[in-house]
PDB file of C-alpha atoms in Angstrom:
ATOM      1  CA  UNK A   1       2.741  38.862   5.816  1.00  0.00           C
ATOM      2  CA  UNK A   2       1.031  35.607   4.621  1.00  0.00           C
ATOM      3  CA  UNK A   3       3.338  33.620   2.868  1.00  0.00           C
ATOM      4  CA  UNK A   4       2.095  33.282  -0.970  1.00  0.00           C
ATOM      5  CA  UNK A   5       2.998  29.607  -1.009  1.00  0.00           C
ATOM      6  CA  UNK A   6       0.274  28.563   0.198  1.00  0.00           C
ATOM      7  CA  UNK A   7      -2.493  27.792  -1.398  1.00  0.00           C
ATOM      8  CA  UNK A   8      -5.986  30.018  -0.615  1.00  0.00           C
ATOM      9  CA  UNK A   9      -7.753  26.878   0.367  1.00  0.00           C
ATOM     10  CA  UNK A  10      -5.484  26.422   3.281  1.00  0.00           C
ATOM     11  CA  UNK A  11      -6.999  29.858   4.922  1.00  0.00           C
ATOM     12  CA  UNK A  12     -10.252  28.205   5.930  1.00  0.00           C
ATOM     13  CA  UNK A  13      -9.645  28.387  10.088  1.00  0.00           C
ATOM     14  CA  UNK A  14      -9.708  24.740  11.792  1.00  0.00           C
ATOM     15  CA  UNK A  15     -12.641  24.776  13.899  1.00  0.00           C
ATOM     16  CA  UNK A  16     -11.518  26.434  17.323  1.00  0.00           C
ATOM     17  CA  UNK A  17     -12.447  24.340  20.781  1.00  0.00           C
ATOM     18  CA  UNK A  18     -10.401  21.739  22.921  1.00  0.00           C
ATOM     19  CA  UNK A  19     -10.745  18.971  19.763  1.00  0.00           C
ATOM     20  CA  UNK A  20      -8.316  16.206  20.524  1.00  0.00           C
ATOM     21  CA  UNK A  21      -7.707  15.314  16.964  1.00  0.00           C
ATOM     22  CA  UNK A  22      -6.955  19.316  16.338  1.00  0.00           C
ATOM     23  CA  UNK A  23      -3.620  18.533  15.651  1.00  0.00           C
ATOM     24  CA  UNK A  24      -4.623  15.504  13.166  1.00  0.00           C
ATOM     25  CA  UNK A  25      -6.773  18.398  11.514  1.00  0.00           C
ATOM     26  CA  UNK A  26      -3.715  20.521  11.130  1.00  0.00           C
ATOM     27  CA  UNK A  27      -1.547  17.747  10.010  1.00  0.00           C
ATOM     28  CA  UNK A  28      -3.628  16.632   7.271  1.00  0.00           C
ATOM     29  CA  UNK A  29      -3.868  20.594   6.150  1.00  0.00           C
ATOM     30  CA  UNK A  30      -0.011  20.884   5.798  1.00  0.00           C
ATOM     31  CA  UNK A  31       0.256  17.551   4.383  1.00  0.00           C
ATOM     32  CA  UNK A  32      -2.360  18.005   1.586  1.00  0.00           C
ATOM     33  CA  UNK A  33       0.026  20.886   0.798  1.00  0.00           C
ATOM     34  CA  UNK A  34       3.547  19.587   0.609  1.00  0.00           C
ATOM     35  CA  UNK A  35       1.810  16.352  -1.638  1.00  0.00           C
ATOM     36  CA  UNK A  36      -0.012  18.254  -3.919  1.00  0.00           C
ATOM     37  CA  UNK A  37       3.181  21.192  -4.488  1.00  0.00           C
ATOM     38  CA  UNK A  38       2.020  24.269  -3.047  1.00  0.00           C
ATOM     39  CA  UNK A  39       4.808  23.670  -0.408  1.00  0.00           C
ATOM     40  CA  UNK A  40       8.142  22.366  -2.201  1.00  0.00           C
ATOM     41  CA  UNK A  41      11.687  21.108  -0.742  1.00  0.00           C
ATOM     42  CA  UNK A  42      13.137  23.870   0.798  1.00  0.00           C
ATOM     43  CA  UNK A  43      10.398  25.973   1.668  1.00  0.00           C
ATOM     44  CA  UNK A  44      10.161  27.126   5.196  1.00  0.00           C
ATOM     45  CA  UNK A  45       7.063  26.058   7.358  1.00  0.00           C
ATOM     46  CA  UNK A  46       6.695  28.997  10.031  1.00  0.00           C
ATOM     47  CA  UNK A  47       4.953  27.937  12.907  1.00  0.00           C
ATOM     48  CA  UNK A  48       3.860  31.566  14.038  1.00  0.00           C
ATOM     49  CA  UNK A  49       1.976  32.291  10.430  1.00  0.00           C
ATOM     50  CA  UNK A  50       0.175  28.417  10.088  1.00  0.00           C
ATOM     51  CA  UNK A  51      -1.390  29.333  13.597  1.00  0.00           C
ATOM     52  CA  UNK A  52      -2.584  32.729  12.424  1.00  0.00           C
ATOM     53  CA  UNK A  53      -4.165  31.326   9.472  1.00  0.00           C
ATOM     54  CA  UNK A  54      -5.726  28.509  10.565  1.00  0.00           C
ATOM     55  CA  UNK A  55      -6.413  30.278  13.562  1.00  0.00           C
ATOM     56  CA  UNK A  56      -5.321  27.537  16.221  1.00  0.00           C
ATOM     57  CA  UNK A  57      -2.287  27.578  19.366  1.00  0.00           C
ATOM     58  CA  UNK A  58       1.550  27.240  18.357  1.00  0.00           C
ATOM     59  CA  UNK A  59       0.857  23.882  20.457  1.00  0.00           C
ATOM     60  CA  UNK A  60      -1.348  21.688  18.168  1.00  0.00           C
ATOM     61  CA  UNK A  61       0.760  23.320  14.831  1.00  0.00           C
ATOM     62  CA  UNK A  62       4.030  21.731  16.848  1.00  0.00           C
ATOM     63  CA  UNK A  63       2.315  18.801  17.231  1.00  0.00           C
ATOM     64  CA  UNK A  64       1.015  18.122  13.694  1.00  0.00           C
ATOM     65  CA  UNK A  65       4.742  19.245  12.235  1.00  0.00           C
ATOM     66  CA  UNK A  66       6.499  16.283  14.476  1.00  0.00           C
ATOM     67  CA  UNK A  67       3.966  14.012  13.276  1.00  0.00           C
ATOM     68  CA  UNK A  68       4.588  14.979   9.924  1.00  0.00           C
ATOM     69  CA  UNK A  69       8.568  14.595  10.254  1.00  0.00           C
ATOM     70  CA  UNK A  70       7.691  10.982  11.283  1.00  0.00           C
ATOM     71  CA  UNK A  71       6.576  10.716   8.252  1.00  0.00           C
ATOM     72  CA  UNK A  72       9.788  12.269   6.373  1.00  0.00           C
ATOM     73  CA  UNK A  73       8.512  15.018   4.294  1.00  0.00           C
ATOM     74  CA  UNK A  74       9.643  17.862   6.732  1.00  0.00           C
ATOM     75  CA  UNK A  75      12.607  18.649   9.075  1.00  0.00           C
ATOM     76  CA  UNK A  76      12.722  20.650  12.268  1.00  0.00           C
ATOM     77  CA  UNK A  77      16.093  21.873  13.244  1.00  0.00           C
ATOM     78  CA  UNK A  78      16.155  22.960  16.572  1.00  0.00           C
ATOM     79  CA  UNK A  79      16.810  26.655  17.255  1.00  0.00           C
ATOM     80  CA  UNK A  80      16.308  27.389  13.070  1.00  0.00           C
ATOM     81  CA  UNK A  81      12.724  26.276  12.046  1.00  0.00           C
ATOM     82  CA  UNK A  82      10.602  23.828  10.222  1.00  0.00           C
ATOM     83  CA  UNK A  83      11.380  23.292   6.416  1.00  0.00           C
ATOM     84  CA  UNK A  84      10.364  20.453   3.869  1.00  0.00           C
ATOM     85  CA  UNK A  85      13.042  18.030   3.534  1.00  0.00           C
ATOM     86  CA  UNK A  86      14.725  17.471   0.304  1.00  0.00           C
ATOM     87  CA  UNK A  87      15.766  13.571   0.158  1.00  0.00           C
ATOM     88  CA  UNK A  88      18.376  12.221  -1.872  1.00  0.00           C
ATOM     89  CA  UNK A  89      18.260   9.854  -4.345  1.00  0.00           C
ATOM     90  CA  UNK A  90      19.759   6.794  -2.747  1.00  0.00           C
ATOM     91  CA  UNK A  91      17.047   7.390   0.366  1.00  0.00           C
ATOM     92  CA  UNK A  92      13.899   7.518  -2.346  1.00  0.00           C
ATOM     93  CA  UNK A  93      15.326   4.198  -4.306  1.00  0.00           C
ATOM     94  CA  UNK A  94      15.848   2.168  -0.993  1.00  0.00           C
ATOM     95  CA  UNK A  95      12.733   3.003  -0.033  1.00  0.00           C
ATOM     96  CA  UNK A  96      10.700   2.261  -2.728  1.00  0.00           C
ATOM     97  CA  UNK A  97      12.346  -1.125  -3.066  1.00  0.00           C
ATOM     98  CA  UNK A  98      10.910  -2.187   0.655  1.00  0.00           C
ATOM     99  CA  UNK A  99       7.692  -0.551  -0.220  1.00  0.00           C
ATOM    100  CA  UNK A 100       7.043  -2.593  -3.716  1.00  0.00           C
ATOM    101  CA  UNK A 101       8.212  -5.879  -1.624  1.00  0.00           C
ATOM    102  CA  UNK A 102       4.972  -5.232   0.852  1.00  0.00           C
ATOM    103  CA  UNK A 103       2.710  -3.580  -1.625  1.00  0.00           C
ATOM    104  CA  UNK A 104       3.394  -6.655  -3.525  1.00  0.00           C
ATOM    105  CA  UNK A 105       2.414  -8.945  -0.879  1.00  0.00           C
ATOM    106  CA  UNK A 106      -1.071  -6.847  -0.105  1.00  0.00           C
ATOM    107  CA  UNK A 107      -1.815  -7.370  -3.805  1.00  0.00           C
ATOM    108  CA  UNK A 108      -1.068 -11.064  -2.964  1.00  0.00           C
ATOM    109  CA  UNK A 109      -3.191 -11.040  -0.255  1.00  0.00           C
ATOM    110  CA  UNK A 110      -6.001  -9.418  -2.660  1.00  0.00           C
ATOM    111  CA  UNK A 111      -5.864 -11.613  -5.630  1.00  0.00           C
ATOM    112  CA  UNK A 112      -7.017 -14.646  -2.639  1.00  0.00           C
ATOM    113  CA  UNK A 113      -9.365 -13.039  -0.361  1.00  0.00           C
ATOM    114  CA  UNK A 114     -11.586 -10.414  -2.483  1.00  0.00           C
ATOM    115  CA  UNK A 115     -15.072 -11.260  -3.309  1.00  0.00           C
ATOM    116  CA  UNK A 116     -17.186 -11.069  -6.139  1.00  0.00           C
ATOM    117  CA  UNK A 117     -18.614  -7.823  -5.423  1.00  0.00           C
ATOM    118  CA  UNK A 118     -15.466  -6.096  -4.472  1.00  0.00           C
ATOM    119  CA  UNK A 119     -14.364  -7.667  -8.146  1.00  0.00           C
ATOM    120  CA  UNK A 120     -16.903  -5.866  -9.524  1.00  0.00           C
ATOM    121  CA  UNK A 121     -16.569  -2.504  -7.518  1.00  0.00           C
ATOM    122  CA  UNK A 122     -12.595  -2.634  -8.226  1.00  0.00           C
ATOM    123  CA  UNK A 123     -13.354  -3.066 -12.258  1.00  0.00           C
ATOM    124  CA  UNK A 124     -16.045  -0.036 -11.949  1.00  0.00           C
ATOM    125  CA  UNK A 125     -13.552   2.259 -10.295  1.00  0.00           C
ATOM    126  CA  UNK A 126     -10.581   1.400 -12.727  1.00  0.00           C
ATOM    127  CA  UNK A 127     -13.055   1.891 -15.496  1.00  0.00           C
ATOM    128  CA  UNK A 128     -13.944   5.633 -13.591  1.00  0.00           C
ATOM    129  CA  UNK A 129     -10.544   6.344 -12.994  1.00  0.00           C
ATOM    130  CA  UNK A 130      -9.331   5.629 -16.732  1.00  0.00           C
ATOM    131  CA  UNK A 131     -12.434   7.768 -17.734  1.00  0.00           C
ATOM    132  CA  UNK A 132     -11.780  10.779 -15.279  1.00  0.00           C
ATOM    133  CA  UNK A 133      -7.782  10.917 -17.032  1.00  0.00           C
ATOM    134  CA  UNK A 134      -9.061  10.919 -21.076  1.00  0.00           C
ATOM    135  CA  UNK A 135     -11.577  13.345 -20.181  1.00  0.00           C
ATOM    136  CA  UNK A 136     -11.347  16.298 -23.028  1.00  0.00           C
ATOM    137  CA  UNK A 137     -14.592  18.133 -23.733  1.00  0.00           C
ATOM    138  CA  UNK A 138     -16.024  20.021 -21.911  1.00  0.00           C
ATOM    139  CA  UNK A 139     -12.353  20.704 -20.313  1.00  0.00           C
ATOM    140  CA  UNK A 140     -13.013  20.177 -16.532  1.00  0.00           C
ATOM    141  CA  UNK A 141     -13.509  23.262 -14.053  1.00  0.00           C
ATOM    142  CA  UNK A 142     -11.007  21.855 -12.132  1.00  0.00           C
ATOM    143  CA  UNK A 143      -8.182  19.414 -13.681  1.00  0.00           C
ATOM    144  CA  UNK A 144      -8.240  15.368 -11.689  1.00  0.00           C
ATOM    145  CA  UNK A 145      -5.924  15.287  -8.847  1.00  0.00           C
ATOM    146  CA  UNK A 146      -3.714  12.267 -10.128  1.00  0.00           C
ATOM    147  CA  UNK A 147      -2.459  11.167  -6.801  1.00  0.00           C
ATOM    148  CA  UNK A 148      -5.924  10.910  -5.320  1.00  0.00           C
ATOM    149  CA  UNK A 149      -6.631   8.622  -7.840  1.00  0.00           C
ATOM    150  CA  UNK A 150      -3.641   6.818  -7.505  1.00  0.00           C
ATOM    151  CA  UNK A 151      -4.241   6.099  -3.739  1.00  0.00           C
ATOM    152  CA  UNK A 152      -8.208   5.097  -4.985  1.00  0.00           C
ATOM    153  CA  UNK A 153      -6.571   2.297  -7.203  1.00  0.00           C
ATOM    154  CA  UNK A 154      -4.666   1.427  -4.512  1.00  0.00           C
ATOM    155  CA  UNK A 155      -6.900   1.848  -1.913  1.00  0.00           C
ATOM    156  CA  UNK A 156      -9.055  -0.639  -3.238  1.00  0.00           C
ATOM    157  CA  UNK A 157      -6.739  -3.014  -3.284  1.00  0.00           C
ATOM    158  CA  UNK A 158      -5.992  -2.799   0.269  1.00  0.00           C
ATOM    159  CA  UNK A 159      -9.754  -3.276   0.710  1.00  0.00           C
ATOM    160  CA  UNK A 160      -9.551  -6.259  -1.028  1.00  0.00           C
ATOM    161  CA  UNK A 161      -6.768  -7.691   0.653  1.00  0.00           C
ATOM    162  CA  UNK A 162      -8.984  -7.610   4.150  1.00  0.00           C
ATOM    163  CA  UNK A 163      -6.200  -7.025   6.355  1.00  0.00           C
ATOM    164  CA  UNK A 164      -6.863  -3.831   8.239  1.00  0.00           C
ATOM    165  CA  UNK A 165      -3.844  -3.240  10.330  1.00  0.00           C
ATOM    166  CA  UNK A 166      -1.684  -3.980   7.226  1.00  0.00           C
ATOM    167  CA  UNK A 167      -3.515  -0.822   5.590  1.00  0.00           C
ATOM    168  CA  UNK A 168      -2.514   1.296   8.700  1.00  0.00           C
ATOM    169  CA  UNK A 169       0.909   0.278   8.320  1.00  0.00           C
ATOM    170  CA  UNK A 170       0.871   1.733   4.824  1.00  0.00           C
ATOM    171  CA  UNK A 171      -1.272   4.757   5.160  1.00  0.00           C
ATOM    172  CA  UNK A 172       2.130   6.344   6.240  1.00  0.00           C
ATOM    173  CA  UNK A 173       4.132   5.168   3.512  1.00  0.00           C
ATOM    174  CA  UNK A 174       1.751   6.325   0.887  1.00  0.00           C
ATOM    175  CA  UNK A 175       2.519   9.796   2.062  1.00  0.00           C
ATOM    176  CA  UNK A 176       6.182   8.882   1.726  1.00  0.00           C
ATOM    177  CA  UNK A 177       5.523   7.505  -1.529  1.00  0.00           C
ATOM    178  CA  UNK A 178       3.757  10.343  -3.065  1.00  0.00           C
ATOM    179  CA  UNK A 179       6.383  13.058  -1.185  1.00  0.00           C
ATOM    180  CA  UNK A 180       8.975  11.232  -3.187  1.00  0.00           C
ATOM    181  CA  UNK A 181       7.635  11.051  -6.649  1.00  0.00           C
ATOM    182  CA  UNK A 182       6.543  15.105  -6.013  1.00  0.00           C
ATOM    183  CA  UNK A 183      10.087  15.672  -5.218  1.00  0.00           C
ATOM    184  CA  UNK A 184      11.669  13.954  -7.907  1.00  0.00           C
ATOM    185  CA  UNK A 185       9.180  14.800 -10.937  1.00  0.00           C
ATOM    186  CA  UNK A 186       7.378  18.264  -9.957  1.00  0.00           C
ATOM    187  CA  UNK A 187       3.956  16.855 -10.552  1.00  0.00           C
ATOM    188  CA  UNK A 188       2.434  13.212 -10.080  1.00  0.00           C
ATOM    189  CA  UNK A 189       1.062  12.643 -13.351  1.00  0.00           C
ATOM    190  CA  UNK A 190      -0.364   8.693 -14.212  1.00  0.00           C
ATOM    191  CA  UNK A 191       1.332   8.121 -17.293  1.00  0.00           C
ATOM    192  CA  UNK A 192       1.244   5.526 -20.012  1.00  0.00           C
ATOM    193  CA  UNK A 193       3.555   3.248 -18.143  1.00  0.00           C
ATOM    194  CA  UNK A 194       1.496   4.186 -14.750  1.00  0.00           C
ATOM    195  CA  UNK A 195      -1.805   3.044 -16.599  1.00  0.00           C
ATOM    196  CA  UNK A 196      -0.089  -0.025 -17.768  1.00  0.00           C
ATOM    197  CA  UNK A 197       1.137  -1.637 -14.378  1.00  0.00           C
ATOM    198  CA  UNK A 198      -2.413  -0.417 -13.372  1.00  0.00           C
ATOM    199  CA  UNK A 199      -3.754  -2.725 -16.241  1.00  0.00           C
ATOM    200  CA  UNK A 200      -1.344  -5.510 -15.256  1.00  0.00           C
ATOM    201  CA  UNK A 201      -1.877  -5.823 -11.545  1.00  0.00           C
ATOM    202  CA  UNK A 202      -5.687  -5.424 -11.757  1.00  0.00           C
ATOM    203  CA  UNK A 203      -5.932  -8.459 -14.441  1.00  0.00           C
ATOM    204  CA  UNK A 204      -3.897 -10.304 -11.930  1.00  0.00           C
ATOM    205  CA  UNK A 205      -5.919  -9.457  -9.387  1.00  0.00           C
ATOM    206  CA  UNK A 206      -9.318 -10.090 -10.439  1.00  0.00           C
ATOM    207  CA  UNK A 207      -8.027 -13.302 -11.879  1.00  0.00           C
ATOM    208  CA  UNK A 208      -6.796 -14.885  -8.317  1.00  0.00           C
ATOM    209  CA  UNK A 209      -3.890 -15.300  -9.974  1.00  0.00           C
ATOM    210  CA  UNK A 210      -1.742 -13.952  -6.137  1.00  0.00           C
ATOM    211  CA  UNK A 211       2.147 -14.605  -8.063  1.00  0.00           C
ATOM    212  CA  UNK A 212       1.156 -12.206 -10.758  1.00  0.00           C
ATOM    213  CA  UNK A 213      -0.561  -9.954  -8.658  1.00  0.00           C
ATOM    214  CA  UNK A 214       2.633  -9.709  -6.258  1.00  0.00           C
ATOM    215  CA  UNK A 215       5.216  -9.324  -9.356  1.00  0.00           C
ATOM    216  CA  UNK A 216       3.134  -6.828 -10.693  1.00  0.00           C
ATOM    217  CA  UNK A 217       3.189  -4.607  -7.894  1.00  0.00           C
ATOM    218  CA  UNK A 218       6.914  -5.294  -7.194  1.00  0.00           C
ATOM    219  CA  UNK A 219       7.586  -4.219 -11.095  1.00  0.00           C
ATOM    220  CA  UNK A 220       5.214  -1.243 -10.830  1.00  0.00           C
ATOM    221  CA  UNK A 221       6.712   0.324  -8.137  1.00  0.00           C
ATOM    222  CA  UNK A 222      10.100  -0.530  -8.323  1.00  0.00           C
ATOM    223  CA  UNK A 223      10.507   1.214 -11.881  1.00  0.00           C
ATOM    224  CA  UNK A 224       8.466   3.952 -10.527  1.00  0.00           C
ATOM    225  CA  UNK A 225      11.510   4.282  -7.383  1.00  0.00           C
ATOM    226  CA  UNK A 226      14.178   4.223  -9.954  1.00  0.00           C
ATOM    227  CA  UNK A 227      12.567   6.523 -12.204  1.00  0.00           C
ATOM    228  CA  UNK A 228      12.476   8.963  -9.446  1.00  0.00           C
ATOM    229  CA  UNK A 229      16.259   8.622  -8.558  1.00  0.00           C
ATOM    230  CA  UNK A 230      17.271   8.746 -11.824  1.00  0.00           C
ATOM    231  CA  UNK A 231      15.417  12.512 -12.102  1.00  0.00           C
ATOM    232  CA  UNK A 232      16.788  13.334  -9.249  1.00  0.00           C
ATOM    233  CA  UNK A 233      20.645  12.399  -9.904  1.00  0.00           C
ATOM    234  CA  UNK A 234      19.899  14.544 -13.597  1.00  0.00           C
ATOM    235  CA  UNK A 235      18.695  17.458 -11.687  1.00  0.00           C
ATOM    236  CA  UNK A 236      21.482  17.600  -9.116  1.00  0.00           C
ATOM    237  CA  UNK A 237      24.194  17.208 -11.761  1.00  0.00           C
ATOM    238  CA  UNK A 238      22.821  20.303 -14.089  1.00  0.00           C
TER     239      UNK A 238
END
């Protein structure tokens, strides 16, 4: 019986063959679905039944779940089974207080080394982005996946920062990041207060100004960790 968690989408079959980077494929499949909410803390990931559907080996399903345990949204217990992890509060709030410290210096790092035409790309996607979350009428077929555009924003950042092996280093903790926020509030939604520390960082950016830029970021995300703890500690106590 296919469990109804899962979302329809995730019933498209990986392409079959000897593809190295089958278990990336897979990976990215389950992870798209614990970040987005159609696979919440708790839920059990059964090997057996993600094979079937995607129509792949137990092997490269294994593989992509202890990738994605690196990454600290699942845990495998041996003997038991695979099940999304549900952090506690303390663990979300440490981490996002390491996190803002290096997002903070990659902001840095872009307020001194973008160039004029990245300036100019970064303040046509921020005007998109803004444009994408007011849209009313017509209502949109589909709604706008706010973390998506939240890893845009900051994707171009990390662009602008030119400092490719510092974006690999992140990649990981975005996931983290976005796990975390899922967990605590049920849905990532940019809010007012997102939208402002958007405002804030980008006018630091574009203005070279690397201080502001970095205390930005630190501010933006470290509210943004405590926020989640705090929702977290209210929903444990009720």
């Amino acid at each position: 019986m296919i469990n109804p968690t899962y979302d329809p989408r995730f019933l498209e079959a990986v392409p079959r063959g000897s593809n190295p980077r089958l278990s990336d494929r897979v990976a990215e499949r389950l992870k798209g679905l614990i970040l987005d909410g159609d696979l919440k803390p708790g839920d059990p990931i059964m090997v057996a039944e993600i094979g079937r559907q995607l129509g792949v080996s137990r092997q490269p399903v294994m593989e992509a779940l202890k990738r994605i345990e690196g990454d600290g949204a699942i845990e495998i217990v041996p003997q038991v089974g695979c099940r999304v992890r549900a952090p506690e509060a303390d663990e979300v709030e440490d981490f996002f207080r390491m996190f803002a410290a290096m997002e903070a210096e990659v902001s840095a790092l872009a307020a001194m080394r973008h160039s004029e035409e990245q300036a100019a790309e970064f303040s046509s996607l921020l005007t998109g982005l803004f444009r994408e979350l007011d849209r009313r009428e017509p209502a949109p077929a589909r709604p706008p996946n706010h973390r998506l555009l939240n890893r845009a924003f900051h994707g171009a950042i990390h662009d602008m920062a030119r400092s490719p092996d510092v974006a690999r280093l992140s990649s990981a903790l975005w996931d983290r990041s976005d796990f975390y926020v899922r967990t605590a509030f049920g849905a990532f939604r940019i809010n007012s207060r997102v939208r402002e520390g958007y405002i804030r960082i980008s006018k630091a950016i574009l203005a070279r100004d690397a201080d502001a830029a970095r205390a930005a970021t630190r501010d933006h995300l470290t509210v943004s960790g405590e926020a989640a703890g705090k929702r977290m500690r209210a929903a444990a106590a009720r």
